[in-house]
């Protein structure tokens, strides 16, 4: 995806809702003279990001900001702005295109990861996910929304079922293993229950129903 985004070796990168910094750190590895700002409200995730940056020798090129992505005030425009799986921070896909898009240099790239309905969701599935059916559209509708907001999709990666499965098993499995390895911990029972509850929602609810697309977007140039 970073290859598809292009950009120069000294690219300025902004990751909104950066979590533990996986995208930002990969971008810094890809752009050897670049600098990245990562923004998130999760202090624990930012601590993990700082540790990972230090381990990879990238700490001097990553600046982390513990704040709401909606109120981040940047120092200038960015060559590449990322918001992958964090559009809820802005209130949805359309809002992300508008608000995150403000940080993008006129010739820059906005890279957004968002869910979409692969098939019409069965009754009860959106509620189990804590969303409404209209909160997501299908893939064509996602592309239409980007175009209507003034962005031209130049590439997209559609996560396949194997990717989804790996993601879901990895995090529910890690939580389950932690609970099994720490049976005396006061949070063990709750962790086990959370992993089981989410696994059920996924396997009986949105597996092969909810998809995920990561779009590489550039601005339409007005003629």
XYZ file of C-alpha atoms in Angstrom:
223
model
C 0.000 0.000 0.000
C 2.859 2.387 0.777
C 4.429 1.595 -2.592
C 1.107 2.405 -4.245
C 0.974 5.690 -2.330
C 4.269 6.711 -3.931
C 5.756 9.741 -2.078
C 9.366 10.867 -1.801
C 11.971 9.476 0.625
C 11.582 12.568 2.840
C 7.796 12.300 3.061
C 5.924 13.842 5.981
C 3.445 11.287 7.306
C 0.507 11.671 9.689
C -1.242 8.638 11.204
C -4.572 9.537 12.840
C -5.674 6.879 15.294
C -2.217 5.309 15.069
C -2.636 2.782 17.898
C 0.667 0.994 18.453
C 2.191 2.673 15.424
C 2.406 -0.247 12.986
C 1.510 1.837 9.913
C 3.605 4.841 10.947
C 6.685 2.706 11.604
C 6.289 0.844 8.321
C 5.988 4.182 6.535
C 9.233 5.399 8.139
C 10.972 2.227 7.020
C 9.633 2.835 3.511
C 10.529 6.555 3.443
C 14.094 6.575 4.859
C 14.354 10.367 5.207
C 10.779 10.926 6.312
C 9.148 11.924 9.572
C 5.853 10.698 11.016
C 3.396 12.068 13.555
C 1.161 9.547 15.296
C -2.034 10.645 17.054
C -4.110 8.534 19.440
C -5.994 8.841 22.742
C -4.754 5.451 24.029
C -1.717 6.099 26.243
C -0.881 2.396 26.505
C -0.867 2.000 22.717
C 1.356 5.064 22.340
C 3.794 3.660 24.892
C 3.963 0.467 22.836
C 4.525 2.548 19.704
C 7.387 4.450 21.356
C 9.007 1.196 22.455
C 8.666 -0.314 18.975
C 10.141 2.826 17.400
C 13.142 2.679 19.736
C 13.687 -1.026 18.997
C 13.679 -0.326 15.259
C 15.929 2.727 15.515
C 13.150 5.045 14.358
C 12.444 6.995 17.551
C 14.048 10.199 16.260
C 11.690 10.234 13.257
C 8.407 9.505 15.058
C 6.552 12.055 17.183
C 3.605 10.748 19.184
C 0.677 12.888 20.308
C -1.765 11.768 22.993
C -4.886 13.593 21.902
C -8.175 13.336 20.035
C -7.551 13.071 16.295
C -10.321 15.614 15.648
C -8.464 18.344 17.538
C -4.949 17.662 16.241
C -3.395 20.867 14.897
C -0.518 20.027 12.555
C 2.539 22.039 11.655
C 1.932 22.310 7.909
C 0.547 19.847 5.399
C 1.459 16.183 5.020
C 2.479 14.171 1.974
C 0.639 11.113 3.307
C -2.182 10.974 5.865
C -3.290 7.594 7.220
C -6.524 6.674 8.973
C -6.859 2.893 8.909
C -9.610 1.343 10.996
C -10.042 4.576 12.962
C -12.726 6.450 11.037
C -14.986 6.170 14.107
C -12.729 8.808 15.702
C -14.155 11.312 13.210
C -17.707 9.995 13.201
C -17.546 7.942 10.010
C -16.064 7.659 6.537
C -17.400 10.909 5.057
C -16.280 12.903 8.084
C -12.820 11.306 7.899
C -12.457 12.309 4.255
C -13.263 15.900 5.199
C -11.401 16.288 8.498
C -8.368 14.050 7.922
C -8.246 15.350 4.356
C -7.571 18.864 5.624
C -4.099 17.744 6.684
C -3.169 16.452 3.222
C -0.897 18.505 0.954
C -2.713 19.471 -2.309
C -0.757 16.810 -4.191
C -0.649 14.402 -1.254
C -2.287 11.062 -0.569
C -4.995 10.073 1.911
C -4.962 6.388 2.831
C -8.161 5.290 4.592
C -9.191 1.857 5.841
C -12.946 1.385 6.297
C -15.501 -1.375 6.699
C -18.199 -2.158 4.141
C -20.968 -4.720 3.746
C -19.816 -7.564 1.518
C -23.405 -8.815 1.504
C -26.550 -7.233 2.983
C -26.245 -7.789 6.740
C -28.664 -10.297 8.302
C -31.076 -8.888 10.899
C -29.319 -8.409 14.216
C -25.791 -8.305 12.813
C -25.379 -4.502 12.824
C -26.737 -4.257 16.378
C -24.335 -6.972 17.540
C -21.510 -4.860 16.124
C -22.833 -1.742 17.824
C -23.636 -0.071 14.499
C -26.640 0.583 12.266
C -26.992 -1.017 8.847
C -26.739 2.426 7.241
C -23.408 3.134 8.978
C -21.741 1.120 6.214
C -22.375 0.845 2.510
C -21.168 -1.685 -0.039
C -17.777 -1.374 -1.726
C -19.143 0.532 -4.717
C -20.878 2.935 -2.340
C -17.620 3.476 -0.461
C -15.881 4.448 -3.695
C -18.816 6.679 -4.673
C -18.591 8.485 -1.326
C -14.883 9.130 -1.856
C -15.489 10.478 -5.349
C -18.326 12.720 -4.205
C -16.033 14.161 -1.514
C -13.480 15.131 -4.150
C -11.108 12.162 -3.857
C -10.064 9.873 -6.697
C -9.266 6.271 -5.695
C -6.000 5.252 -7.355
C -5.795 1.848 -5.664
C -7.505 -0.225 -2.990
C -6.710 -3.364 -1.038
C -9.693 -5.496 -0.063
C -8.937 -7.670 2.956
C -9.857 -11.277 2.187
C -11.401 -13.834 4.528
C -8.014 -15.307 5.424
C -6.780 -11.888 6.594
C -9.921 -11.311 8.656
C -9.634 -14.789 10.176
C -5.983 -14.269 11.090
C -6.807 -10.920 12.692
C -9.760 -12.235 14.715
C -8.095 -15.463 15.853
C -4.914 -13.585 16.764
C -6.481 -11.070 19.102
C -9.171 -13.274 20.627
C -6.627 -16.073 20.910
C -4.025 -13.850 22.567
C -6.597 -12.697 25.108
C -7.674 -16.288 25.747
C -4.075 -17.477 26.180
C -3.328 -14.661 28.609
C -6.364 -15.625 30.697
C -5.368 -19.296 30.674
C -1.772 -18.456 31.615
C -2.865 -16.168 34.472
C -5.796 -17.972 36.110
C -5.337 -16.177 39.420
C -5.435 -12.694 37.919
C -8.543 -10.683 38.879
C -9.152 -9.840 35.189
C -8.703 -13.396 33.866
C -12.380 -14.381 33.905
C -13.436 -11.109 32.270
C -10.763 -11.463 29.566
C -11.895 -14.986 28.790
C -15.522 -13.878 28.611
C -14.681 -10.916 26.352
C -12.722 -13.132 23.946
C -15.562 -15.660 23.830
C -18.228 -12.970 23.325
C -16.355 -11.304 20.482
C -15.522 -14.636 18.845
C -19.216 -15.535 18.866
C -20.175 -12.163 17.336
C -17.647 -12.733 14.593
C -18.314 -16.397 13.806
C -22.111 -16.193 14.086
C -22.526 -12.602 12.928
C -20.274 -10.657 10.625
C -17.792 -13.209 9.214
C -18.011 -12.883 5.409
C -20.618 -10.141 5.920
C -18.469 -7.183 6.952
C -15.502 -6.477 4.695
C -12.596 -4.059 4.991
C -11.102 -1.901 2.257
C -7.982 0.263 2.412
C -8.163 2.983 -0.237
C -5.362 5.111 -1.678
C -6.938 8.474 -2.488
C -5.740 11.570 -4.316
C -7.588 14.834 -4.814
C -9.462 15.593 -7.980
C -7.840 18.619 -9.577
C -10.470 21.145 -10.548
C -10.128 22.205 -14.165
